XYZ file of C-alpha atoms in Angstrom:
301
model
C 76.574 109.357 132.357
C 79.118 109.284 129.526
C 79.416 112.301 127.282
C 78.472 110.415 124.114
C 75.112 109.515 125.655
C 74.606 113.133 126.678
C 75.497 114.399 123.204
C 73.286 111.821 121.498
C 70.333 112.766 123.698
C 70.947 116.466 123.106
C 71.146 115.947 119.331
C 67.873 113.999 119.243
C 66.071 116.625 121.377
C 67.372 119.430 119.153
C 66.335 117.631 115.960
C 62.941 116.559 117.292
C 62.211 119.910 118.912
C 60.564 118.181 121.852
C 61.609 116.298 124.982
C 58.615 113.998 124.578
C 59.320 113.084 120.963
C 62.998 112.623 121.786
C 62.124 110.292 124.670
C 59.879 108.260 122.357
C 62.600 108.033 119.687
C 65.213 107.006 122.268
C 62.749 104.615 123.926
C 63.254 106.169 127.324
C 61.422 108.503 129.730
C 60.955 112.260 129.639
C 62.565 112.439 133.068
C 65.774 110.758 131.895
C 65.978 112.980 128.792
C 65.571 116.071 130.973
C 68.212 114.752 133.352
C 70.684 114.227 130.492
C 70.128 117.703 129.089
C 70.500 119.270 132.529
C 73.727 117.352 133.096
C 75.147 118.449 129.721
C 74.251 122.078 130.419
C 75.947 121.736 133.811
C 79.120 120.302 132.298
C 79.240 122.988 129.598
C 78.165 125.706 132.031
C 75.707 127.159 129.541
C 72.020 126.985 128.664
C 71.372 124.990 125.487
C 67.598 125.436 125.198
C 65.084 128.179 125.823
C 61.985 126.427 127.136
C 58.353 127.517 126.961
C 55.250 125.603 127.945
C 54.787 124.380 124.371
C 58.136 124.514 122.609
C 61.856 124.468 123.092
C 64.337 126.459 121.046
C 68.104 126.206 120.781
C 70.050 129.083 122.228
C 72.977 130.481 120.284
C 75.276 128.310 122.390
C 72.962 125.377 121.740
C 73.236 125.848 117.964
C 77.029 125.781 118.164
C 76.920 122.774 120.462
C 74.648 120.918 118.018
C 77.156 121.332 115.181
C 79.941 119.937 117.339
C 77.749 117.143 118.691
C 76.687 116.018 115.221
C 80.297 116.008 114.009
C 81.413 113.951 117.006
C 78.593 111.441 116.654
C 79.185 111.089 112.900
C 82.899 110.529 113.495
C 82.173 107.803 116.019
C 79.742 106.122 113.605
C 82.283 106.329 110.788
C 84.992 104.845 112.997
C 82.782 101.926 113.984
C 81.763 101.310 110.375
C 85.311 101.570 109.035
C 86.708 99.164 111.613
C 83.908 96.786 110.752
C 84.778 97.000 107.059
C 88.380 95.995 107.731
C 87.203 92.543 108.732
C 84.719 92.271 105.869
C 85.695 90.611 102.597
C 85.507 92.901 99.557
C 82.569 91.953 97.357
C 79.985 93.477 95.060
C 79.889 95.335 91.735
C 82.130 98.303 90.952
C 81.213 100.708 88.150
C 84.486 102.086 86.764
C 85.212 104.690 84.075
C 88.692 104.860 82.556
C 90.550 106.343 79.554
C 90.517 104.208 76.422
C 94.216 103.816 75.586
C 95.361 103.498 79.180
C 92.824 100.733 79.717
C 93.624 98.718 76.599
C 97.385 99.029 77.075
C 97.765 98.802 80.855
C 94.574 98.595 82.903
C 93.544 95.224 81.479
C 96.539 93.535 83.107
C 95.847 95.240 86.413
C 92.193 94.173 86.355
C 93.107 90.552 85.763
C 95.492 90.587 88.719
C 92.944 92.413 90.892
C 90.192 89.900 90.236
C 92.520 87.026 91.054
C 93.193 88.694 94.410
C 89.532 89.696 94.976
C 87.342 87.155 93.152
C 84.124 88.383 94.785
C 84.386 91.873 93.283
C 82.818 92.277 89.834
C 83.722 95.228 87.610
C 81.647 97.052 85.024
C 84.253 99.005 83.049
C 83.268 101.800 80.667
C 85.983 103.318 78.475
C 85.767 106.980 77.564
C 88.334 109.735 77.135
C 85.849 112.532 77.803
C 85.415 113.887 81.326
C 82.396 111.956 82.558
C 80.124 113.060 85.416
C 80.937 110.482 88.085
C 77.867 111.134 90.229
C 75.149 111.676 87.618
C 76.356 108.843 85.390
C 76.398 106.395 88.279
C 80.083 105.496 88.538
C 81.769 104.407 91.747
C 85.144 105.635 90.531
C 86.767 107.206 87.464
C 90.423 107.148 86.477
C 91.573 110.554 85.245
C 94.880 111.983 84.117
C 95.841 115.597 84.694
C 95.160 118.338 87.202
C 91.866 118.052 89.053
C 89.759 121.022 90.121
C 86.336 119.597 91.066
C 86.124 119.862 94.859
C 82.936 117.768 94.962
C 85.030 114.669 94.240
C 87.698 112.948 96.292
C 90.905 112.234 94.380
C 93.476 109.570 95.208
C 96.743 109.688 93.266
C 97.558 106.397 91.540
C 100.784 106.988 89.592
C 102.926 109.418 87.593
C 102.289 110.151 83.929
C 105.141 111.581 81.879
C 104.553 113.382 78.587
C 106.693 113.286 75.469
C 106.692 115.333 72.274
C 107.898 113.000 69.576
C 108.337 112.422 65.867
C 109.757 109.637 63.722
C 113.404 109.548 62.615
C 112.241 109.891 58.983
C 110.256 113.040 59.813
C 113.191 114.614 61.645
C 115.581 113.714 58.854
C 113.282 115.347 56.299
C 112.308 118.482 58.226
C 115.083 118.828 60.805
C 114.995 118.569 64.588
C 113.347 121.641 66.195
C 115.376 123.404 68.871
C 112.554 125.604 70.184
C 108.732 125.343 70.126
C 108.630 128.224 67.626
C 110.432 125.930 65.175
C 107.484 123.481 65.069
C 105.598 123.426 61.780
C 101.906 124.111 62.548
C 100.687 122.117 59.541
C 102.383 118.944 60.847
C 100.749 118.917 64.307
C 98.893 115.702 65.214
C 96.415 116.951 67.805
C 94.678 114.999 70.534
C 91.035 116.133 70.717
C 90.975 116.411 74.516
C 94.373 118.075 74.925
C 94.404 120.502 77.855
C 95.744 123.872 76.730
C 95.219 125.505 80.147
C 98.904 125.257 81.069
C 99.942 128.272 79.039
C 102.869 128.828 81.390
C 104.498 126.134 79.270
C 106.154 127.553 76.170
C 105.439 124.329 74.318
C 101.736 124.204 75.207
C 101.345 127.877 74.295
C 103.005 127.209 70.915
C 100.851 124.144 70.199
C 97.702 126.095 71.055
C 98.729 129.059 68.882
C 99.626 126.754 65.999
C 96.321 124.883 66.218
C 94.423 128.178 66.148
C 96.470 129.501 63.243
C 96.542 126.413 61.030
C 94.254 123.383 61.048
C 96.295 120.488 62.453
C 97.193 117.767 59.992
C 95.177 115.290 62.031
C 92.911 115.645 65.051
C 91.744 112.487 66.793
C 90.284 111.472 70.135
C 92.584 108.466 70.435
C 96.255 108.739 71.312
C 97.227 105.360 69.860
C 96.017 106.405 66.415
C 97.965 109.659 66.600
C 101.103 107.865 67.782
C 100.897 105.333 64.958
C 100.493 108.122 62.403
C 103.531 109.876 63.875
C 105.513 106.620 63.505
C 104.776 106.787 59.774
C 106.545 110.155 59.538
C 103.422 112.266 59.125
C 104.019 114.781 61.902
C 104.783 115.298 65.609
C 102.601 114.375 68.560
C 102.399 115.111 72.294
C 101.450 111.935 74.141
C 101.876 110.281 77.533
C 104.649 107.720 77.705
C 102.172 104.976 78.577
C 101.169 105.257 74.883
C 104.357 106.404 73.173
C 106.863 104.631 75.450
C 107.215 101.430 73.429
C 107.757 103.304 70.159
C 110.358 105.487 71.880
C 112.194 102.424 73.233
C 112.201 100.795 69.783
C 113.463 103.976 68.110
C 110.310 104.280 66.013
C 109.805 107.711 67.594
C 112.328 110.225 68.913
C 111.643 112.494 71.892
C 112.145 116.158 70.961
C 112.118 119.492 72.807
C 112.483 117.662 76.126
C 113.425 120.875 77.953
C 110.064 122.367 77.003
C 107.749 119.412 77.664
C 105.431 120.158 80.636
C 106.137 118.492 83.948
C 104.707 115.080 84.637
C 101.029 114.875 85.527
C 99.289 112.202 87.597
C 96.694 109.501 87.196
C 93.978 109.806 89.840
C 91.108 107.706 91.046
C 88.227 110.102 91.670
C 85.039 109.162 93.451
C 82.017 110.917 94.999
C 82.484 112.742 98.279
C 81.169 110.265 100.813
C 81.918 110.035 104.505
C 82.822 106.372 104.158
C 84.479 104.624 101.231
C 83.130 101.137 100.518
C 85.441 98.203 101.139
C 85.331 97.075 97.489
C 86.353 100.548 96.304
C 89.040 100.936 98.951
C 90.758 97.671 98.018
C 90.451 98.487 94.294
C 92.180 101.866 94.652
C 94.829 100.476 97.007
C 95.520 97.668 94.528
C 96.005 100.097 91.612
C 98.414 102.219 93.677
C 100.497 99.156 94.502
C 100.297 97.733 90.953
C 101.439 100.864 89.106
C 103.543 102.445 91.872
C 104.833 106.016 91.804
C 107.133 105.248 88.835
C 105.112 102.913 86.584
C 106.693 99.962 84.830
C 106.505 101.553 81.352
C 108.914 104.301 82.494
C 111.419 101.906 84.082
């Protein structure tokens, strides 16, 4: 008698609360179920059930054993399923949520390449910069930038996202180049609506937050491309990821300022519901994005 068979029988008896019902569910005899339980108790050298004429109850040792047994059986099932998925072609519909600017500027190219490699996977892409509820809104995966705190989701790091505080050459010529965050003019701040001010350990972030509370920013928008284009026209300074501002910085349309005070790079993550087993279509999608963007993405090279 192998231990997996013993553990499976024990788990069914414990869950059914009856040797008879367990035997019926396992399509075997009461005698064999009793034999398996007796053998498991012998191997563990402990009593797993208290038996009466009508009912059986788990002992304290039996309750602990049931937790271990269920974990072992689930792990075996997951292993069998996962190995089976490796030989299964990725197919089906993926519901994906992603940030607006990142998608229009960079994700579109990745999706085209992905669907060439995996033609049987269809994608329903919804663009939104707000923090959507992955589970309740029915998404398989969401791409998110920043620091993640929700433990109910699994997060897989995709790539690095650098930040830059920048302004146009005309703006800097007119108002001067700031040497410290306290030199920033509050009335010229171009604020992203979903900016995360939680990192107040950063002198720059603390200054931007204080300025925004003290003086209404010159422009607040929920789209980074709009803010970057306004900054290019000399209307203020903006804090944006380099996947948006990178091209303007390379062309000299914007100048990076206060680089010593800009917060450390953040990350782009794929987040998905906490499931024991990731679907094959989702696994290949996330793996593809990691390989496509790499740790240092092409826009920073």
